[in-house]
Coordinates of C-alpha atoms and ligand atoms in Angstrom, one line a residue:
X1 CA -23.0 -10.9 -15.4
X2 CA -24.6 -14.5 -15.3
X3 CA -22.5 -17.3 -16.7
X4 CA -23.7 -18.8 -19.5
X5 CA -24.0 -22.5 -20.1
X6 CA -20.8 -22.9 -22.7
X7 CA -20.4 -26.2 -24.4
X8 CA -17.3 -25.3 -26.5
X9 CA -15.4 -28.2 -27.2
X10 CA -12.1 -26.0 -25.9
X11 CA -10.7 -23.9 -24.6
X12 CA -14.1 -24.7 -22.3
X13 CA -15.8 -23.7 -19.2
X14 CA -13.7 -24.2 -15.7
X15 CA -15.4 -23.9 -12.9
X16 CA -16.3 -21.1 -11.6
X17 CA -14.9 -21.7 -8.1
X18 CA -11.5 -22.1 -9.9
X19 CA -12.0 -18.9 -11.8
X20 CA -12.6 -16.7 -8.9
X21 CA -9.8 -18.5 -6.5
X22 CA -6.6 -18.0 -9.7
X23 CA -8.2 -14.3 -10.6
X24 CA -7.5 -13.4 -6.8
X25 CA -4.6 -15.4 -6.9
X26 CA -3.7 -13.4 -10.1
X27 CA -4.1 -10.3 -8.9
X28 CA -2.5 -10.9 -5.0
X29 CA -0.7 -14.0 -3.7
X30 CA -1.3 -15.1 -0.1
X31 CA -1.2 -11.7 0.9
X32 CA 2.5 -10.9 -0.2
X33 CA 1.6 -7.7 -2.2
X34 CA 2.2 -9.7 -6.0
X35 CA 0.1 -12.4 -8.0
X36 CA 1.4 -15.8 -9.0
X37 CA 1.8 -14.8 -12.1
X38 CA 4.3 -11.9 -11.0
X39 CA 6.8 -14.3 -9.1
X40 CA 10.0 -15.9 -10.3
X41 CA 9.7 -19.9 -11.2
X42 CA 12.4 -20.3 -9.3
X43 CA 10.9 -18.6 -5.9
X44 CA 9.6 -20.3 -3.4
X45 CA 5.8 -19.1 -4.3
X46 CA 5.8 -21.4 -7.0
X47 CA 8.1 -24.1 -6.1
X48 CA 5.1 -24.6 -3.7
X49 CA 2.8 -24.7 -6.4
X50 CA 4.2 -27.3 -8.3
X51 CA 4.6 -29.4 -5.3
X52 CA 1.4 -29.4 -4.4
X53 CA 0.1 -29.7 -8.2
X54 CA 2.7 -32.7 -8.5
X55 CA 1.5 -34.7 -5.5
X56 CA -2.5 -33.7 -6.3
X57 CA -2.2 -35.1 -9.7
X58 CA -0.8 -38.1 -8.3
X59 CA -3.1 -38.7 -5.4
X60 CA -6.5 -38.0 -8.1
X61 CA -5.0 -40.6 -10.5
X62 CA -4.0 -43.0 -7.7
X63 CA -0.2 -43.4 -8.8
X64 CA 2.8 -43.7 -7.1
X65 CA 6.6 -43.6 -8.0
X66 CA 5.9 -45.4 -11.0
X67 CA 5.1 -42.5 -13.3
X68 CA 6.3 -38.7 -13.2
X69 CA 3.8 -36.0 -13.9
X70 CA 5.1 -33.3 -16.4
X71 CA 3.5 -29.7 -16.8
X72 CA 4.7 -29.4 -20.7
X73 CA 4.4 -26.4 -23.1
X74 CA 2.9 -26.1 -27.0
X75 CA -0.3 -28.3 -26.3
X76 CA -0.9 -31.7 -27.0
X77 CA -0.4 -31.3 -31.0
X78 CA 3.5 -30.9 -29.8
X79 CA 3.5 -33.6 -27.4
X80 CA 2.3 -36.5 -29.9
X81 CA 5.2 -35.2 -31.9
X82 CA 7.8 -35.0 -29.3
X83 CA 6.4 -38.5 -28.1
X84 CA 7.3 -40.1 -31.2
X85 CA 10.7 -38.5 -31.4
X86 CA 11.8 -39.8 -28.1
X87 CA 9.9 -43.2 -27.1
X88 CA 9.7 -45.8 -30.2
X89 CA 12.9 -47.7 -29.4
X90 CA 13.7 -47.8 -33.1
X91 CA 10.9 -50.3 -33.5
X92 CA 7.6 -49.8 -35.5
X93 CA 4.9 -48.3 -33.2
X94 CA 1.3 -48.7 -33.5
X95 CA -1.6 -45.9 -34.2
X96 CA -5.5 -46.6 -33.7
X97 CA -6.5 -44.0 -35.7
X98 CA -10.1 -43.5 -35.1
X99 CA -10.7 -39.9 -35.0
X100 CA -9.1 -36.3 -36.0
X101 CA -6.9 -36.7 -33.0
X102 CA -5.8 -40.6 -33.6
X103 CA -5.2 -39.3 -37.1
X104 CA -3.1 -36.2 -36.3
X105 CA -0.9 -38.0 -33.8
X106 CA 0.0 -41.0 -36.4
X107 CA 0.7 -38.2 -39.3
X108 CA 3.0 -36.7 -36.3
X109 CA 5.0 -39.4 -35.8
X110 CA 5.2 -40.3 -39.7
X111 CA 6.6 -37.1 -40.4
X112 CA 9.5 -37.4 -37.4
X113 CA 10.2 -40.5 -39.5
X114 CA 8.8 -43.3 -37.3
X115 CA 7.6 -46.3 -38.5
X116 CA 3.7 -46.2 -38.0
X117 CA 1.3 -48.8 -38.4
X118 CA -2.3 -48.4 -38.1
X119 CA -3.6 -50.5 -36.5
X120 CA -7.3 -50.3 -36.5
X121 CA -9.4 -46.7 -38.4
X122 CA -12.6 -45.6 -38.9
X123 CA -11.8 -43.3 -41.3
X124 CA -14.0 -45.1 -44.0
X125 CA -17.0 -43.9 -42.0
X126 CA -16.2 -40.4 -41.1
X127 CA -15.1 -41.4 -37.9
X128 CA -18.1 -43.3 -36.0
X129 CA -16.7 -45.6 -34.1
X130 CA -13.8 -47.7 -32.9
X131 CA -13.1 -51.0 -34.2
X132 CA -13.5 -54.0 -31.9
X133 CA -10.1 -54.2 -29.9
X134 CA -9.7 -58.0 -31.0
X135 CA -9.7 -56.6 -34.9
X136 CA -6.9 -54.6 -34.1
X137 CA -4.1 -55.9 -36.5
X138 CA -1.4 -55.0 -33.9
X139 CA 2.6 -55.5 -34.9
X140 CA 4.3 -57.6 -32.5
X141 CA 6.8 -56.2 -30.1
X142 CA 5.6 -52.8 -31.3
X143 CA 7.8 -49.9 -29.6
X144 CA 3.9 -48.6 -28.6
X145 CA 0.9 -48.2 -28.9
X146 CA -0.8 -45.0 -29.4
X147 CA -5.1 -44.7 -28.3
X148 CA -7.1 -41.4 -28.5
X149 CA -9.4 -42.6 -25.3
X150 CA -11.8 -39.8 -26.3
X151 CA -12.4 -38.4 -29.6
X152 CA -13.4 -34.9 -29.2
X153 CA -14.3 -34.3 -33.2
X154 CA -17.1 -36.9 -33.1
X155 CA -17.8 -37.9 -29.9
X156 CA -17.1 -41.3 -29.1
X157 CA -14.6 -43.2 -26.8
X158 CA -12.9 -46.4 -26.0
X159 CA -15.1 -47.5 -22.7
X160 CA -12.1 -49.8 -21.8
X161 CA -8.6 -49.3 -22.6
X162 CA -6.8 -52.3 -24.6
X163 CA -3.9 -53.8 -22.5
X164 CA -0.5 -53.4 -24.0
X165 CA 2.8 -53.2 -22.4
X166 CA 3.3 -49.6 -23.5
X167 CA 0.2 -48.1 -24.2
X168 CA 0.1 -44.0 -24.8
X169 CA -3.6 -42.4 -24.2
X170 CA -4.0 -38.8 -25.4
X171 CA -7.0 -38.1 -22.9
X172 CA -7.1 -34.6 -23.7
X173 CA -11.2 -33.8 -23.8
X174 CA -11.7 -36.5 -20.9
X175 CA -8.6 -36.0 -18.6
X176 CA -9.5 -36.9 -15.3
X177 CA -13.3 -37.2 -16.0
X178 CA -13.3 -40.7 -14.6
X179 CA -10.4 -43.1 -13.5
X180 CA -7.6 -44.0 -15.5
X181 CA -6.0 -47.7 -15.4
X182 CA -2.4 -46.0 -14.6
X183 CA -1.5 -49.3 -13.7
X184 CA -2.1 -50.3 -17.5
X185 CA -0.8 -47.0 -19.3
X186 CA 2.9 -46.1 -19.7
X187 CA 1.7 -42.7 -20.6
X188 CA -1.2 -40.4 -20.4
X189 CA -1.1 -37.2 -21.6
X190 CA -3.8 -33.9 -22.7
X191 CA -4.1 -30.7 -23.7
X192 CA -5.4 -29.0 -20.1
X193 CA -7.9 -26.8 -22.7
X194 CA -10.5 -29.7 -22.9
X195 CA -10.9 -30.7 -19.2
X196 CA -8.1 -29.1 -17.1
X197 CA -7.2 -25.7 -17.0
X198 CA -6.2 -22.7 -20.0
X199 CA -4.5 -23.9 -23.3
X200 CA -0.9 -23.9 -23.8
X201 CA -0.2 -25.9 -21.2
X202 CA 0.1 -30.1 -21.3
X203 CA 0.1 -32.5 -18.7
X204 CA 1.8 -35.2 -18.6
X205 CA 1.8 -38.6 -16.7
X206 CA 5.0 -40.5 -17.9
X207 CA 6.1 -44.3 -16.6
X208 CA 9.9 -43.5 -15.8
X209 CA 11.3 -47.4 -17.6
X210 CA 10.5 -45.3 -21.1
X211 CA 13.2 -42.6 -20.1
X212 CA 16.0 -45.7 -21.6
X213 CA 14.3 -45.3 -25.0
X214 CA 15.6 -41.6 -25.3
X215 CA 17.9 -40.9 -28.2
X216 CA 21.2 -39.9 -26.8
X217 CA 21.7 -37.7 -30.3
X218 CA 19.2 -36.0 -32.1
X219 CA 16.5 -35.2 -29.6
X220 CA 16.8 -31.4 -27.6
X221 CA 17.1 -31.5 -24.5
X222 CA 13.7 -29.2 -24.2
X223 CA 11.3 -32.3 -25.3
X224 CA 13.0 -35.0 -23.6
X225 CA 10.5 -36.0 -20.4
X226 CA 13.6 -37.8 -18.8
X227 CA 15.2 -34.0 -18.6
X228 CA 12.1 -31.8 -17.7
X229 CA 11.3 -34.2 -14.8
X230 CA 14.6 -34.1 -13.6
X231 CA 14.0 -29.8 -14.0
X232 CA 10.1 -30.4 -12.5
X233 CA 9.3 -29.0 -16.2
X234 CA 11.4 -26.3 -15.7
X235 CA 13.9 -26.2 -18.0
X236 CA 12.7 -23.0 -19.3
X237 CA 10.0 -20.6 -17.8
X238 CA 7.1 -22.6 -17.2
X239 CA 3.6 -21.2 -17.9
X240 CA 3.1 -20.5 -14.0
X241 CA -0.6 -19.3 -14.0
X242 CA -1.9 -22.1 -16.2
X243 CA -0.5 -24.1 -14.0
X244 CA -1.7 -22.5 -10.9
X245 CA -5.1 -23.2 -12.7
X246 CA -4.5 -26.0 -13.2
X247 CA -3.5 -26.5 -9.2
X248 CA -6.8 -25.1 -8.5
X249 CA -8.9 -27.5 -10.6
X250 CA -7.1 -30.1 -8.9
X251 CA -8.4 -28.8 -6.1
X252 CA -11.9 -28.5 -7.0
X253 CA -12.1 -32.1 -8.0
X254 CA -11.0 -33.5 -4.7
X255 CA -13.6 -31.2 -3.4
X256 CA -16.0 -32.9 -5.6
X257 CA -15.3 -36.3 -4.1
X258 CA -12.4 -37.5 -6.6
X259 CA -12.4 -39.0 -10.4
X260 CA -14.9 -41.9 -9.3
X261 CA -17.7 -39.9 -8.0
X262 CA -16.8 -37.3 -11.2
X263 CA -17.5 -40.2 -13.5
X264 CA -20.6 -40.7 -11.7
X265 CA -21.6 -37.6 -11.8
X266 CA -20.1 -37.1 -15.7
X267 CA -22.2 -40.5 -16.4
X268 CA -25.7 -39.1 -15.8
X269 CA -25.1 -35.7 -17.4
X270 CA -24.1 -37.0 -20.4
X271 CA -27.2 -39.6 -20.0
X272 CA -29.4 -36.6 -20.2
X273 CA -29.0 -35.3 -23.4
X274 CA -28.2 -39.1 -25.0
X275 CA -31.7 -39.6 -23.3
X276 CA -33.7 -36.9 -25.5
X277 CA -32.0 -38.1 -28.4
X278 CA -33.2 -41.8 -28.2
X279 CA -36.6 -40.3 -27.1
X280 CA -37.0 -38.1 -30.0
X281 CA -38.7 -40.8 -32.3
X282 CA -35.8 -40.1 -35.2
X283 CA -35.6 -36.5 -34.7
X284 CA -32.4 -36.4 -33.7
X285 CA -29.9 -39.1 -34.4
X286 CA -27.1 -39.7 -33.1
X287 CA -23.9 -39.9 -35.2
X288 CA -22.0 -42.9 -33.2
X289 CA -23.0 -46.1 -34.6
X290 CA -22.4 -48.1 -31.0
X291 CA -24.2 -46.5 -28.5
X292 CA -21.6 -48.2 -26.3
X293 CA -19.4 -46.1 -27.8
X294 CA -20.6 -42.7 -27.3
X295 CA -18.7 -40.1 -25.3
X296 CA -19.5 -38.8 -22.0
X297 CA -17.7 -36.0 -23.0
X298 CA -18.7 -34.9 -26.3
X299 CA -22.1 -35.4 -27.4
X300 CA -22.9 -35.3 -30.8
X301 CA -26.0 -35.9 -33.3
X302 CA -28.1 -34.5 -35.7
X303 CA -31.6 -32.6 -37.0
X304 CA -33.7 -33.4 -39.4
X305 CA -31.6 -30.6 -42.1
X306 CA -29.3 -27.8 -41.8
X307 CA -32.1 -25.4 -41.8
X308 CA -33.3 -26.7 -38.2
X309 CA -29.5 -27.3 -37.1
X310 CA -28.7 -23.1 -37.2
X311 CA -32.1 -22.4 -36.0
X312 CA -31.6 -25.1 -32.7
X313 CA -28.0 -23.4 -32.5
X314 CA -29.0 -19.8 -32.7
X315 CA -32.6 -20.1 -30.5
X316 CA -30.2 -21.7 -27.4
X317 CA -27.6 -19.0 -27.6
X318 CA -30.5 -16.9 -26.8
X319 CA -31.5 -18.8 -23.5
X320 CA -27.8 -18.8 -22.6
X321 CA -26.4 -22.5 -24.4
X322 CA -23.9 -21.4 -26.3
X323 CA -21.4 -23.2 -28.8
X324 CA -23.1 -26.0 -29.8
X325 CA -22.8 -25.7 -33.4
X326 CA -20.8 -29.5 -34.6
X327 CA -17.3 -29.5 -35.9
X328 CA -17.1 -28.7 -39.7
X329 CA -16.1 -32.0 -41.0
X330 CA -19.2 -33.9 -38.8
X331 CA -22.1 -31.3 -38.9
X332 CA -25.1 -31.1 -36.5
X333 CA -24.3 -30.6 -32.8
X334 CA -22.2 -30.9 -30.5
X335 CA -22.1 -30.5 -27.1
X336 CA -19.0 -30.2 -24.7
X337 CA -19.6 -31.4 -21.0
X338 CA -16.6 -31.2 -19.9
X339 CA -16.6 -31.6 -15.8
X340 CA -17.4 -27.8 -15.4
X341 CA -20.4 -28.3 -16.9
X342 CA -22.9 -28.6 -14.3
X343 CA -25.8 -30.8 -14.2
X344 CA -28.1 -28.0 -14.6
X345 CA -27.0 -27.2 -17.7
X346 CA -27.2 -30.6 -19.3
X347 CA -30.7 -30.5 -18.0
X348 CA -31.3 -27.3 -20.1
X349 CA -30.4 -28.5 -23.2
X350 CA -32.3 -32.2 -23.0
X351 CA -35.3 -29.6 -22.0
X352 CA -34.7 -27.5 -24.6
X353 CA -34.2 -30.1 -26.9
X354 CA -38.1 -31.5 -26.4
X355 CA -39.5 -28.2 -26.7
X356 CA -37.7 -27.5 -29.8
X357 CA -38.9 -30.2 -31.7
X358 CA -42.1 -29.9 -30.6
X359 CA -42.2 -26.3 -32.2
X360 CA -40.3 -27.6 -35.1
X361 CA -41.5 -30.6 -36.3
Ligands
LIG401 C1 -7.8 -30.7 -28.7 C2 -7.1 -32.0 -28.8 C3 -5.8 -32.1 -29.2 C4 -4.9 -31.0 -29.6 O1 -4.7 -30.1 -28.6 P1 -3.7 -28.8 -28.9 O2 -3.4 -28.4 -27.5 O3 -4.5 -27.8 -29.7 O4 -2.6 -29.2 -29.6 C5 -5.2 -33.4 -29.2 N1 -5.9 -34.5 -28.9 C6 -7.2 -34.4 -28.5 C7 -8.0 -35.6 -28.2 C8 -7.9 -33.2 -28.5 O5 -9.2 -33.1 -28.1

């Protein structure tokens, strides 16, 4: 069966390297007569695993014994919750609510009863764009600060991060698509279902000064990051397979040359299809006001009308480009190029994209 070119915004496309190395790993282990996902956590199988996805992580993102990486459970919805219950210090934090996600993660910590400000939105325009950083109205001494770097919904992202003495980046739908600053982020966290590996499963990069800020009451053990590094995020059964995929996509992106050359590589895909929107004299538009902005990740614009959108949607699930239809609240398309997505298929859809119009003017 030929793999189609899937541009779901997530769970998305791995690569298919990673696929076929976990499904033998799934079905038989090193040659010991069981799969990874048939062996105690507590064995030596998998105490290997997590070494080796432990000191991977930390070699791709260059950091050291600054920062702990956590394998977490209940996706990154429960992690900007449990991040709010554990690292504000009792001080008001600050939200840059700029997107679905930004939005979501400040309504998160609100309801755990933390004092949110927001900082800078764009919720006045559906979502377009992100304020300039020096309009931010930040709160002095703020316990944090809280940035969606990429937001998957509408497809733009903060080129740059703001420097702040604790700054929290949910990179969910670009983990590890480029560099991150670790040296300017006290914690970076995602949902592996954008960029990483299966859903279910978050990971974590935590600076270890925050662990002071946990509540000594009130907070269960099972979300505190201070306890699940001291447990290598095994206080309970771990998801072991995601994280063996997860291991293995590690793998595959050392094998691609690291974060720097994926950015590269990220950098002119994403130029493609950007390219045969600007080239489309108004036929398509795309829906993020900066172009500065837009997201390497997600990229979203518009037809002409709704007519022509399920039309362009339907003809290139037919050719094998599937899930491009936008999310419900933004319309149009969108189109997921996660780092599985190869080149070639980015190339497909700017094609496409020309011919379309041309029969559909
Ligand atoms: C998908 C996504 C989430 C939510 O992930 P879940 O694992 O479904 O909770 C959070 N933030 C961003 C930026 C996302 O793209």
């Amino acid at each position: 069966m030929p793999r189609v070119y899937n541009f779901s915004a997530g769970p998305a496309m791995l690569p298919t390297e990673v696929l076929e190395a976990s499904a033998k790993a799934l079905l038989d282990y090193q040659g010991k007569g069981f799969g990874i996902a048939e062996c105690s956590h507590r064995g030596k199988e998998f105490d290997g695993v997590v070494d080796e996805a432990i000191a991977r992580c930390k070699t791709l993102l260059g950091v050291g014994d600054s920062h702990d990486v956590l394998f977490l459970q209940g996706g990154a919805t429960q992690l900007f919750t449990t991040i709010a219950m554990q690292f504000t210090a009792g001080k008001t934090v600050d939200y840059v609510t700029t997107g679905e996600w930004g939005k979501k993660a400040a309504g998160a910590a609100k309801e755990v009863g933390a004092k949110v400000n927001i900082a800078a939105t764009s919720e006045t325009t559906n979502f377009d764009r992100t304020p300039a950083v020096a309009d931010w109205k930040l709160t002095p001494d703020a316990g944090y600060l809280h940035v969606c770097s990429n937001e998957t919904v509408h497809g733009h992202r903060l080129a740059d991060l703001p420097t702040h003495d604790n700054l929290i980046v949910d990179a969910s739908s670009e983990f590890m698509s480029r560099p991150h600053p670790m040296e300017r982020i006290a914690l970076l966290y995602g949902g592996a279902q954008k960029n990483l590996g299966p859903s279910g499963l978050v990971l974590a990069v935590v600076r270890k000064d925050l662990y002071a800020r946990i509540p000594e009451k009130g907070l269960p053990k099972l979300f505190s990051f201070k306890a699940q590094a001291e447990n290598k995020s095994m206080i309970n059964t771990p998801p072991t397979f995601s994280i063996y995929i997860l291991l293995e996509v590690f793998r595959w992106l050392e094998r691609q040359g690291g974060l720097a050359k994926v950015e590269q590589v990220n950098a002119a895909k994403a130029k493609m299809i950007y390219d045969a929107v600007d080239n489309s004299g108004g036929y398509y538009v795309g829906t993020i006001f900066d172009k500065a902005q837009r997201s390497h990740m997600n990229v979203t614009f518009k037809l002409p009308s709704e007519e022509k959108t399920d039309l362009f949607v339907k003809e290139a699930a037919k050719l094998g480009m599937v899930a491009l239809k936008g999310y419900r609240t933004v319309g149009g398309i969108r189109a997921s190029i996660y780092n599985a997505m190869p080149t070639e298929g980015c190339a497909a859809l700017a094609k496409f994209m020309g011919e379309f119009k041309a029969r559909n003017p």
